[in-house]
Coordinates of C-alpha atoms (C1' of nucleotides) in Angstrom, one line a residue:
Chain A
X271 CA 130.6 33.5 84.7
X272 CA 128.6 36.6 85.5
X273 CA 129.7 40.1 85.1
X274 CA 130.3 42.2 88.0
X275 CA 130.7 39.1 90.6
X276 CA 134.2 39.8 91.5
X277 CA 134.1 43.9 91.5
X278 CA 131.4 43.4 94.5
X279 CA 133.6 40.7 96.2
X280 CA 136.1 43.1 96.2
X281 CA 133.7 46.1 97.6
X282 CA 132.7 43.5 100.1
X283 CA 136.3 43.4 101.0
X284 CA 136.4 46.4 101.5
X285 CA 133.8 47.1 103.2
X286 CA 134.9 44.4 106.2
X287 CA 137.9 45.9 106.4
X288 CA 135.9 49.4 107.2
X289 CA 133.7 47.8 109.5
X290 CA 136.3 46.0 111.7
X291 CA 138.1 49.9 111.8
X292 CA 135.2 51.6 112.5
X293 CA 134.7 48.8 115.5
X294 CA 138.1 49.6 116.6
X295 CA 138.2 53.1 116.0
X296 CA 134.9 53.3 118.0
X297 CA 136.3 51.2 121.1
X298 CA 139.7 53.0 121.1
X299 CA 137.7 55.8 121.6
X300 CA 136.1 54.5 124.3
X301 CA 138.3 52.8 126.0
X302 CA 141.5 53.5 125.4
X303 CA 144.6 52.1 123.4
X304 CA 145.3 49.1 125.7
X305 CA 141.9 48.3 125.9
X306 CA 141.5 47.3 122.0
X307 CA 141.5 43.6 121.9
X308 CA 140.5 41.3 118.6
X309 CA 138.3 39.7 120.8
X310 CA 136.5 42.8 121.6
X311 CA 136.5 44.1 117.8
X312 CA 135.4 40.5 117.0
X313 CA 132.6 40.6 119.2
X314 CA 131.4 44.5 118.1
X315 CA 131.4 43.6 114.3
X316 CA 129.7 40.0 115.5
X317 CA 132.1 37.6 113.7
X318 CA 134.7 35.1 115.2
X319 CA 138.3 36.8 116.4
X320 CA 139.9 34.3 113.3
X321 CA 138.1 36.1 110.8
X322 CA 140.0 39.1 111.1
X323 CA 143.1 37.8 110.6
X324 CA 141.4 37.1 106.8
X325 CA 141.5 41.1 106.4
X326 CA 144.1 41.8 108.3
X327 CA 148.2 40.8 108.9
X328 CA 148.0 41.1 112.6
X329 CA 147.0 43.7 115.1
X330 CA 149.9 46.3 114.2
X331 CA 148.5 46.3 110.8
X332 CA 145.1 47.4 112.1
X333 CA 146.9 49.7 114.8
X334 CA 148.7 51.2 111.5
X335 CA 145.3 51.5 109.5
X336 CA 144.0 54.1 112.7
X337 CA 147.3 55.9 112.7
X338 CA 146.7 56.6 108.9
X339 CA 143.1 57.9 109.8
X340 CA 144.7 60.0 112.6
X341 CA 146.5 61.3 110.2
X342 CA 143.4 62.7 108.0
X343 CA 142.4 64.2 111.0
X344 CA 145.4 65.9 111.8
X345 CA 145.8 67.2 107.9
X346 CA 142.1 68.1 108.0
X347 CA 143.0 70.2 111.2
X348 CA 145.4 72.2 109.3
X349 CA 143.7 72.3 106.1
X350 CA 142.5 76.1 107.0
X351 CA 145.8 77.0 108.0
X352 CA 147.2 77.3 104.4
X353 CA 145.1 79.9 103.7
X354 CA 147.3 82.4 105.8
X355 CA 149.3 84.0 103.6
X356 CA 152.0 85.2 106.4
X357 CA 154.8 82.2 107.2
X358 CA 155.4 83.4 110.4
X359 CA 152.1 83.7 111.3
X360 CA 150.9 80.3 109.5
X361 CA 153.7 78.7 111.8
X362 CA 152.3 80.1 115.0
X363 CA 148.4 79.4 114.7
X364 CA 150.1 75.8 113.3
X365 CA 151.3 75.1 116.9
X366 CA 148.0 76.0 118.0
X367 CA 146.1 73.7 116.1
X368 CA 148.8 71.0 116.3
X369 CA 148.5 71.4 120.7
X370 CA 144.6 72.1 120.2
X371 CA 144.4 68.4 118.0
X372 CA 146.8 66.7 121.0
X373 CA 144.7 68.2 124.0
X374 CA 141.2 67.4 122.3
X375 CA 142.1 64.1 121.1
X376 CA 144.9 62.9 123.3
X377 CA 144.3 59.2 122.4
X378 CA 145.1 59.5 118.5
X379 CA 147.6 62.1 119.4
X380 CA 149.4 59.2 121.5
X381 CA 148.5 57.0 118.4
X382 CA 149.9 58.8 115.7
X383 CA 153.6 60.0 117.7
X384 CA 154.1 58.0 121.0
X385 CA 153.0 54.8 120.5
X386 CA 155.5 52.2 118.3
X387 CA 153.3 49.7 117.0
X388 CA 152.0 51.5 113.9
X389 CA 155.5 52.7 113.1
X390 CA 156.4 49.0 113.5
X391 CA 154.7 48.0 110.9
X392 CA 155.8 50.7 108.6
X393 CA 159.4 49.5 109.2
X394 CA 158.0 46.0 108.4
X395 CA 156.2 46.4 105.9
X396 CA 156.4 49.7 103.7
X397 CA 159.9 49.4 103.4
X398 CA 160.4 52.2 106.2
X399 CA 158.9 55.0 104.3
X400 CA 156.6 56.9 106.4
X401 CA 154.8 58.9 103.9
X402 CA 152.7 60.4 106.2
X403 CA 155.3 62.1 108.3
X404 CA 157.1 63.1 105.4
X405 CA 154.7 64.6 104.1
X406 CA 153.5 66.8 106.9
X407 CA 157.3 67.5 108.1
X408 CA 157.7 69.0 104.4
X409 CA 154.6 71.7 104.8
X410 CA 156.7 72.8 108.1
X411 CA 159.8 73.0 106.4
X412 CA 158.4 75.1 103.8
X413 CA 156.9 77.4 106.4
X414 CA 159.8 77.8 108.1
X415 CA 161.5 78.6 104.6
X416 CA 158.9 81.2 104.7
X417 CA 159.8 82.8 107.8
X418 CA 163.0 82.6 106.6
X419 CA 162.8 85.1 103.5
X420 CA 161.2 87.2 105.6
X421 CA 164.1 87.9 108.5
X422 CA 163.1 85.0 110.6
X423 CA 166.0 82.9 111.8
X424 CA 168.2 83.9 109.0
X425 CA 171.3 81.8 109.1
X426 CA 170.0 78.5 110.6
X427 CA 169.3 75.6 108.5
X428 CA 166.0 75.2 107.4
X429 CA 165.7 71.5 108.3
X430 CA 167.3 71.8 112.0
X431 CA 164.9 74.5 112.5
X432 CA 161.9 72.8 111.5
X433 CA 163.1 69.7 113.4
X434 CA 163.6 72.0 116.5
X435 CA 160.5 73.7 116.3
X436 CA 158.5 69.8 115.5
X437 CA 160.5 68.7 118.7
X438 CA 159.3 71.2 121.0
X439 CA 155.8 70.9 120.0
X440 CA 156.0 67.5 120.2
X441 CA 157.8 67.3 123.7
X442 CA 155.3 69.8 125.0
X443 CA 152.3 67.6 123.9
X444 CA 153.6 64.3 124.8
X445 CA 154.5 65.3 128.4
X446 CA 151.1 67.2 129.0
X447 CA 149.6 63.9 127.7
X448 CA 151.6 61.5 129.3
X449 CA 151.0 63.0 133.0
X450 CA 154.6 63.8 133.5
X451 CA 154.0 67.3 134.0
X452 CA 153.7 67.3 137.7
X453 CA 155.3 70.5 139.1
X454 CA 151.9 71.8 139.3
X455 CA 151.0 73.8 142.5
X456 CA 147.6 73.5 143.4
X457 CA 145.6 70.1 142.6
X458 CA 142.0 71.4 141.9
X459 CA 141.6 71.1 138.3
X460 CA 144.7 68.7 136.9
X461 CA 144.0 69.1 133.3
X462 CA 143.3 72.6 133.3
X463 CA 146.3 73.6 135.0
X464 CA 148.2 71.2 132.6
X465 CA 146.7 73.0 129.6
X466 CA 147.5 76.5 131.0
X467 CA 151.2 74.9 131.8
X468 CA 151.0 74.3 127.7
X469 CA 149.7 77.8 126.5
X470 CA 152.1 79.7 128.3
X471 CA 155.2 77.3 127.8
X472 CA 154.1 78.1 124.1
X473 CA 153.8 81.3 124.3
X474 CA 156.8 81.6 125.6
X475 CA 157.8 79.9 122.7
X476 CA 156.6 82.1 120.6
X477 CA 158.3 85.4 122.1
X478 CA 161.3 83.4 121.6
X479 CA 160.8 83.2 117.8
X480 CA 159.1 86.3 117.4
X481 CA 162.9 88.0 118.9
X482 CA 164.8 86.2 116.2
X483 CA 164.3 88.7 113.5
X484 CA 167.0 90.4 111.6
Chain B
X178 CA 161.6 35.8 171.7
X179 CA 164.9 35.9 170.1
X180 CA 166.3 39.4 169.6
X181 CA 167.2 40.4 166.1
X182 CA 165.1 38.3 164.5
X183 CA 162.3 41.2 163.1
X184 CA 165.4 42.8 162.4
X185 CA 166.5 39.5 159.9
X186 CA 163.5 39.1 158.4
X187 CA 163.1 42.6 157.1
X188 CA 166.3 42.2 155.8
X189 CA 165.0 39.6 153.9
X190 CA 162.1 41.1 152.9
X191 CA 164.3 44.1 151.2
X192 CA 166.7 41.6 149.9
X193 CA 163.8 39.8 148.6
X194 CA 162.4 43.0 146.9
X195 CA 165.9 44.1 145.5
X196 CA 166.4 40.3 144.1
X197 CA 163.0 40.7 141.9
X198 CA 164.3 44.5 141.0
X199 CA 167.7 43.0 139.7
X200 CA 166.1 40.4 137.7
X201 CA 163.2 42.3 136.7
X202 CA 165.7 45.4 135.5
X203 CA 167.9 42.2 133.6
X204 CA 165.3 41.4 131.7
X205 CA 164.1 45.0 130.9
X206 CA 167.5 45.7 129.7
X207 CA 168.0 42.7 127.5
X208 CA 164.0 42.1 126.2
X209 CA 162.7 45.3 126.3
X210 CA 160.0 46.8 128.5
X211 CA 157.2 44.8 126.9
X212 CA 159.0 41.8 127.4
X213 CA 159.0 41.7 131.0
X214 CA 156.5 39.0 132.4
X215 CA 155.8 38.3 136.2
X216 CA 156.3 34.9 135.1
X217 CA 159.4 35.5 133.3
X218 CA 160.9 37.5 136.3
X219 CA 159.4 34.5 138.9
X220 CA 161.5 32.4 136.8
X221 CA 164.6 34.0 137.0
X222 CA 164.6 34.6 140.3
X223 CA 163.6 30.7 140.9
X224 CA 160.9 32.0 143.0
X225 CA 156.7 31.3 141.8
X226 CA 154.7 34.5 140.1
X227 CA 152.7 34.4 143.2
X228 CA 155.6 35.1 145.7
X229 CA 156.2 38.6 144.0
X230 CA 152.7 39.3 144.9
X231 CA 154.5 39.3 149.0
X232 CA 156.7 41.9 148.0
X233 CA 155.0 44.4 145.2
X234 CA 151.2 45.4 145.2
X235 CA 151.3 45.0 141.4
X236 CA 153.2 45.0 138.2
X237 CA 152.8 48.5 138.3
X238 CA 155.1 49.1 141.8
X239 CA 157.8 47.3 139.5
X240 CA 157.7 49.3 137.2
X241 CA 157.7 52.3 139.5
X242 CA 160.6 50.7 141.6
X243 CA 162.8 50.6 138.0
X244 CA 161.7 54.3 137.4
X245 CA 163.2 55.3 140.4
X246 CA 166.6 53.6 140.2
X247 CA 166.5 55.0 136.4
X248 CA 166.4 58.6 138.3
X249 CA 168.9 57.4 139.9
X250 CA 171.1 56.5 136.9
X251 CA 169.7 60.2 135.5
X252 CA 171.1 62.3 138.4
X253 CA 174.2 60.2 138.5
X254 CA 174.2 61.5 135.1
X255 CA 174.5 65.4 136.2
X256 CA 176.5 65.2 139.2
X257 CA 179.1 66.0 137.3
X258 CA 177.9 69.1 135.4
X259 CA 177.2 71.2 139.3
X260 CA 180.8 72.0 138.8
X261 CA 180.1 73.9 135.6
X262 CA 179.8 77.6 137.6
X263 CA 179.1 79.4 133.9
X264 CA 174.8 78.9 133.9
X265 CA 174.8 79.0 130.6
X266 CA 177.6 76.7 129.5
X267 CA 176.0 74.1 132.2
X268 CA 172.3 74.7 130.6
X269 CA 174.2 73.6 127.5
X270 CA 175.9 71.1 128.8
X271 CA 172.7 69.7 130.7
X272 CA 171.0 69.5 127.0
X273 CA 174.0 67.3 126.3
X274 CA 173.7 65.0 129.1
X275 CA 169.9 64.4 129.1
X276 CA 170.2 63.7 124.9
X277 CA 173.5 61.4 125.8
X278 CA 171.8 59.7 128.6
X279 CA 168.5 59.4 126.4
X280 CA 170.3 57.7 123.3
X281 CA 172.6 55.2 125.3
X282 CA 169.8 53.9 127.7
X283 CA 166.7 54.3 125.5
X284 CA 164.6 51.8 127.5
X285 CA 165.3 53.5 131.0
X286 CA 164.7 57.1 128.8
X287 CA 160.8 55.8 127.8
X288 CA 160.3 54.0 131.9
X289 CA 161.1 57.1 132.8
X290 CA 159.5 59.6 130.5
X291 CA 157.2 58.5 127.9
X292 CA 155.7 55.6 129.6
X293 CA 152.9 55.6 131.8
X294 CA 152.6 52.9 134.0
X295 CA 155.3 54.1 136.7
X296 CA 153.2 56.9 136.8
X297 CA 150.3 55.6 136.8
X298 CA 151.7 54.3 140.5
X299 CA 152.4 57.7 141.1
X300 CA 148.9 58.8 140.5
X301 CA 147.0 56.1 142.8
X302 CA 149.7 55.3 145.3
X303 CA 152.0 58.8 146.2
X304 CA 149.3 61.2 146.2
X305 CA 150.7 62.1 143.0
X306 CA 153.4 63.9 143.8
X307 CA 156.1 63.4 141.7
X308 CA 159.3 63.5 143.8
X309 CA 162.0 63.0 141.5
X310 CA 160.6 64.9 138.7
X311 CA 159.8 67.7 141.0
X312 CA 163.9 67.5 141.6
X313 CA 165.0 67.5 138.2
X314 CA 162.9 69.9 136.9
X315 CA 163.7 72.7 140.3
X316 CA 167.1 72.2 139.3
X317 CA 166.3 73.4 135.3
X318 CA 164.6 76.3 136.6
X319 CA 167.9 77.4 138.9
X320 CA 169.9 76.8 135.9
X321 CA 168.0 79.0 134.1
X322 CA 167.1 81.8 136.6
X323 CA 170.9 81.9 136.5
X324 CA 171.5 82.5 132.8
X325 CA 168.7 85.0 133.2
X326 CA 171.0 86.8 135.8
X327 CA 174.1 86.9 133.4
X328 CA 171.3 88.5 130.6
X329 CA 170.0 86.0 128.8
X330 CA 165.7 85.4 128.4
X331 CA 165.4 88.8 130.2
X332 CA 161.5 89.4 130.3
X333 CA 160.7 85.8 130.0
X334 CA 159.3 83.6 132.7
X335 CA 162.0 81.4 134.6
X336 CA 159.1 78.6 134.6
X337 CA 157.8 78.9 131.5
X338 CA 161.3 79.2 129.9
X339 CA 162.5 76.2 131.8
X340 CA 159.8 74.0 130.5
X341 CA 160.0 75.4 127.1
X342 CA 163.7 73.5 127.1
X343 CA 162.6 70.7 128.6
X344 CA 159.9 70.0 126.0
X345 CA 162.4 70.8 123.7
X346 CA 165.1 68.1 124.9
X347 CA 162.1 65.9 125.5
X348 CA 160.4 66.3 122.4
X349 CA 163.7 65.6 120.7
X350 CA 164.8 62.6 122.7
X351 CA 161.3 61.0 122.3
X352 CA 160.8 61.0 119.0
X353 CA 164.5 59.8 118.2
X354 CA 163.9 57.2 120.3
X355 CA 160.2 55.7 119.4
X356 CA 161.2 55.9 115.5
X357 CA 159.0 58.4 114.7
X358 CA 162.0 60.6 112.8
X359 CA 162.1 59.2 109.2
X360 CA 162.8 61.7 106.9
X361 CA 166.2 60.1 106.6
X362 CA 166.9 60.6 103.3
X363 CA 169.7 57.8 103.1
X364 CA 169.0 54.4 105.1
X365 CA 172.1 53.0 105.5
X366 CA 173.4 53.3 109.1
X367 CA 169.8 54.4 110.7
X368 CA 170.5 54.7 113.7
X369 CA 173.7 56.6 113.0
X370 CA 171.6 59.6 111.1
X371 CA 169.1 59.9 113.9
X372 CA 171.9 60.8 116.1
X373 CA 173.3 62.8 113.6
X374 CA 170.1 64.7 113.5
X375 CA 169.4 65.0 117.4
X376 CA 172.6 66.8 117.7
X377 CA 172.1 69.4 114.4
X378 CA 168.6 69.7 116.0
X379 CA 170.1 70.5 119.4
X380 CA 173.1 72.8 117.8
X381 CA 170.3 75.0 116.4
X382 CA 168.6 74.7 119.7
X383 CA 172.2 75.9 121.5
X384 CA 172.5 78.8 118.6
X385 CA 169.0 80.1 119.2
X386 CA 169.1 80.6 122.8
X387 CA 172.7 82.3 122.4
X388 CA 171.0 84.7 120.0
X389 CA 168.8 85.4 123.2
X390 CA 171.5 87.5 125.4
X391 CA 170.7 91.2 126.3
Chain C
dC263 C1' 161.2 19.4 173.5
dA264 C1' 156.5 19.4 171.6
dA265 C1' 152.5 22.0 170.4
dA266 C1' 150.5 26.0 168.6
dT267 C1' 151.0 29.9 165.8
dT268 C1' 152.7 32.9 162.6
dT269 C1' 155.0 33.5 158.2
dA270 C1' 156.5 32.2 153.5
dA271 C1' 155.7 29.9 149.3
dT272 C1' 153.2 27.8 145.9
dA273 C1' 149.9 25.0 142.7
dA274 C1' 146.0 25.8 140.5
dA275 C1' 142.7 28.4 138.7
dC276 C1' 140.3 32.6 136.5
dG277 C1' 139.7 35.4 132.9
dG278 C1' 142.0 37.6 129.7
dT279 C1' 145.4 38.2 125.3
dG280 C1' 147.3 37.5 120.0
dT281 C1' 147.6 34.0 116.7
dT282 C1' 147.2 29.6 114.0
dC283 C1' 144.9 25.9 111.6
dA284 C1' 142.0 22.1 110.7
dG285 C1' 137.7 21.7 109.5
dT286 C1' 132.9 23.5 108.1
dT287 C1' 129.7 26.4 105.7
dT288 C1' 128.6 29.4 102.1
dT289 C1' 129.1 31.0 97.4
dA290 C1' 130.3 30.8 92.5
dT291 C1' 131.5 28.2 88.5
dA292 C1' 131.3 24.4 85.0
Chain D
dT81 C1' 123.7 19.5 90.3
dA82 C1' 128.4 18.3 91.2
dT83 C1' 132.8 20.7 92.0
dA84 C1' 135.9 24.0 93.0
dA85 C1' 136.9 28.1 95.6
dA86 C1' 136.2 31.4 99.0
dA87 C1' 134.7 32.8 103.6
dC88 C1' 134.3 31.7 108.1
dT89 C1' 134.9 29.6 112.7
dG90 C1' 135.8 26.4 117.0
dA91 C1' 139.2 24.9 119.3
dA92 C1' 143.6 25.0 120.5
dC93 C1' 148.4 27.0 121.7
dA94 C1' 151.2 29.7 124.4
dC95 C1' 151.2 33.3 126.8
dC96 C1' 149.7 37.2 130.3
dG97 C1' 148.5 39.5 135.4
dT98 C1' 146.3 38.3 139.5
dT99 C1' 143.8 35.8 143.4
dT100 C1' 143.0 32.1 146.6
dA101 C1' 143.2 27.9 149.1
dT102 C1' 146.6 25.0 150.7
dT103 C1' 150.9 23.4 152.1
dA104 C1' 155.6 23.8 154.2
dA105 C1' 158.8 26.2 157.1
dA106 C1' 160.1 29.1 160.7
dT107 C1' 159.1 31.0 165.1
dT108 C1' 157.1 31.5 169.5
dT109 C1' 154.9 29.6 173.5
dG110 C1' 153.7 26.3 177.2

DNA sequence: CAAATTTAATAAACGGTGTTCAGTTTTATA
DNA sequence: TATAAAACTGAACACCGTTTATTAAATTTG
């Protein structure tokens, strides 16, 4: 038996299971959500459709494996965020960068808080935890806590007003990407009249918050 | 040539069209939206897939047809709540409705908001103009520029503050609905918390906009 | 009424999808 | 080198939306 034989089976493992994400990754890019198909992955990492199903569960589990790297993206995003040291500001240039990530990269937005199937197989499969979202939810919480000690929204609950604030970021996003925001006047340019629609329904948002002090 | 028989045949035609719809609606109710098939709705009706090809362009006019009667269902919704003469109170009570309606019909909620197909239908077929959603949204913005006359969001934008709510209500609706709120700390009746959350969520919501008079 | 014409419906096919499984090929061990 | 194990795949299964050539029915015309 020689040394070393099963730790590279295992790095060869792993690196198929990087390749066929990669190959997804790049076409979801490309193409769009609906237009990932095993077949098409298959055919971009050059090995039969059945072989995936060797490194994989099934096609949520893959779907779930890009929402987890969307999710990098998205903390690496805020990553420079924690270095402001005012909550109230933090939580403002937080919905920036939370509307900047789902306006420059609509697809993974859609990936990571629209769509089902990766959140499908969470429920299957990781016993419903969603560590990911928990995870990011808390940071808001805490920021709101922030805001809190310092005469923001004193006398609402912490949770309910991260949860409110998470909502109408969310809502914002998802109907600016979804191409339900329609009301718009002239035609010329769609998506920049969409993304002026979001920067002023935020900032509006924002003069809101800004008057609950005290 | 008979008289009246034109006249029969488009009857026909439209009972034709409103035979597929019921079926096609059965089926979305019961099996989801995913779970709707040409096929399965050819079946139903007793009919071959290629006859609903005589009366819809594509899959994609069903869908819009079912988006429309769920407007339908929406409005019926707030007929009731023109009678509220207080702006405010019916703003508040509009929340209510649109989170009520949202929870109780989730499917019809994600056809009509978070999906993209019937839109899609919108975009290519109706010179994207958005009827309904034009409506509902013109009838936010009265709501509004009526609490704004009674002195509430004084020196905000009646547009911007209008979709500010809406992306709220949406945001909250959407992700209690796609299963994308999970820090539930206990599991046990799921779906029971989620609601139990909407409606602290929207409470805070109600409380911060009260804060807002003057 | 019979023939011609328009209309309605469909069977069959096309090119796709996710997934499974019986085999084959490759690799590692004894 | 024979054997056991692991990796891989061709072919099938059961679907899907959509198109087209063909048939059946209804209608109009002579």
């Amino acid at each position: 038996m020689i040394m070393g034989v099963k730790e590279r089976k295992e790095r060869d493992k792993l690196e198929m299971r990087d390749k066929i994400l990669k190959s997804a990754h790049k076409l979801f890019l490309e193409k769009g959500f609906d237009q990932i198909s095993l077949r098409s992955i298959a055919e971009a990492i050059e090995y039969s459709p059945a072989t995936i199903y060797l490194y994989f569960k099934d096609k949520n589990e893959i779907f779930h494996a890009l929402h987890q790297q969307g999710f990098g993206m998205l903390n690496q995003a805020f990553q420079p965020l924690t270095l402001i040291a005012n909550p109230f500001e933090r939580l403002n240039e937080m919905g920036k960068a939370y509307i900047q990530f789902a306006t420059t990269n609509p697809e993974v937005y859609d990936l990571l808080f629209i769509r089902t199937e990766p959140m499908q197989h969470v429920a299957t499969c990781m016993d419903d935890h969603w560590t990911e979202g928990d995870r990011a939810f808390e940071v808001l919480v805490q920021t709101v806590k922030g805001c809190q000690q310092e005469g923001y929204f004193v006398g609402l609950d912490t949770q309910n007003m991260a949860m409110m604030i998470w909502s109408f970021i969310h809502g914002l996003c998802a109907l600016g990407i979804s191409k339900h925001i329609s009301h718009v006047k002239e035609a010329r340019d769609k998506q920049m009249v969409i993304d002026d629609i979001m920067n002023n329904t935020y900032r509006t948002f924002q003069a809101m918050l800004e008057r609950l002090k005290n």
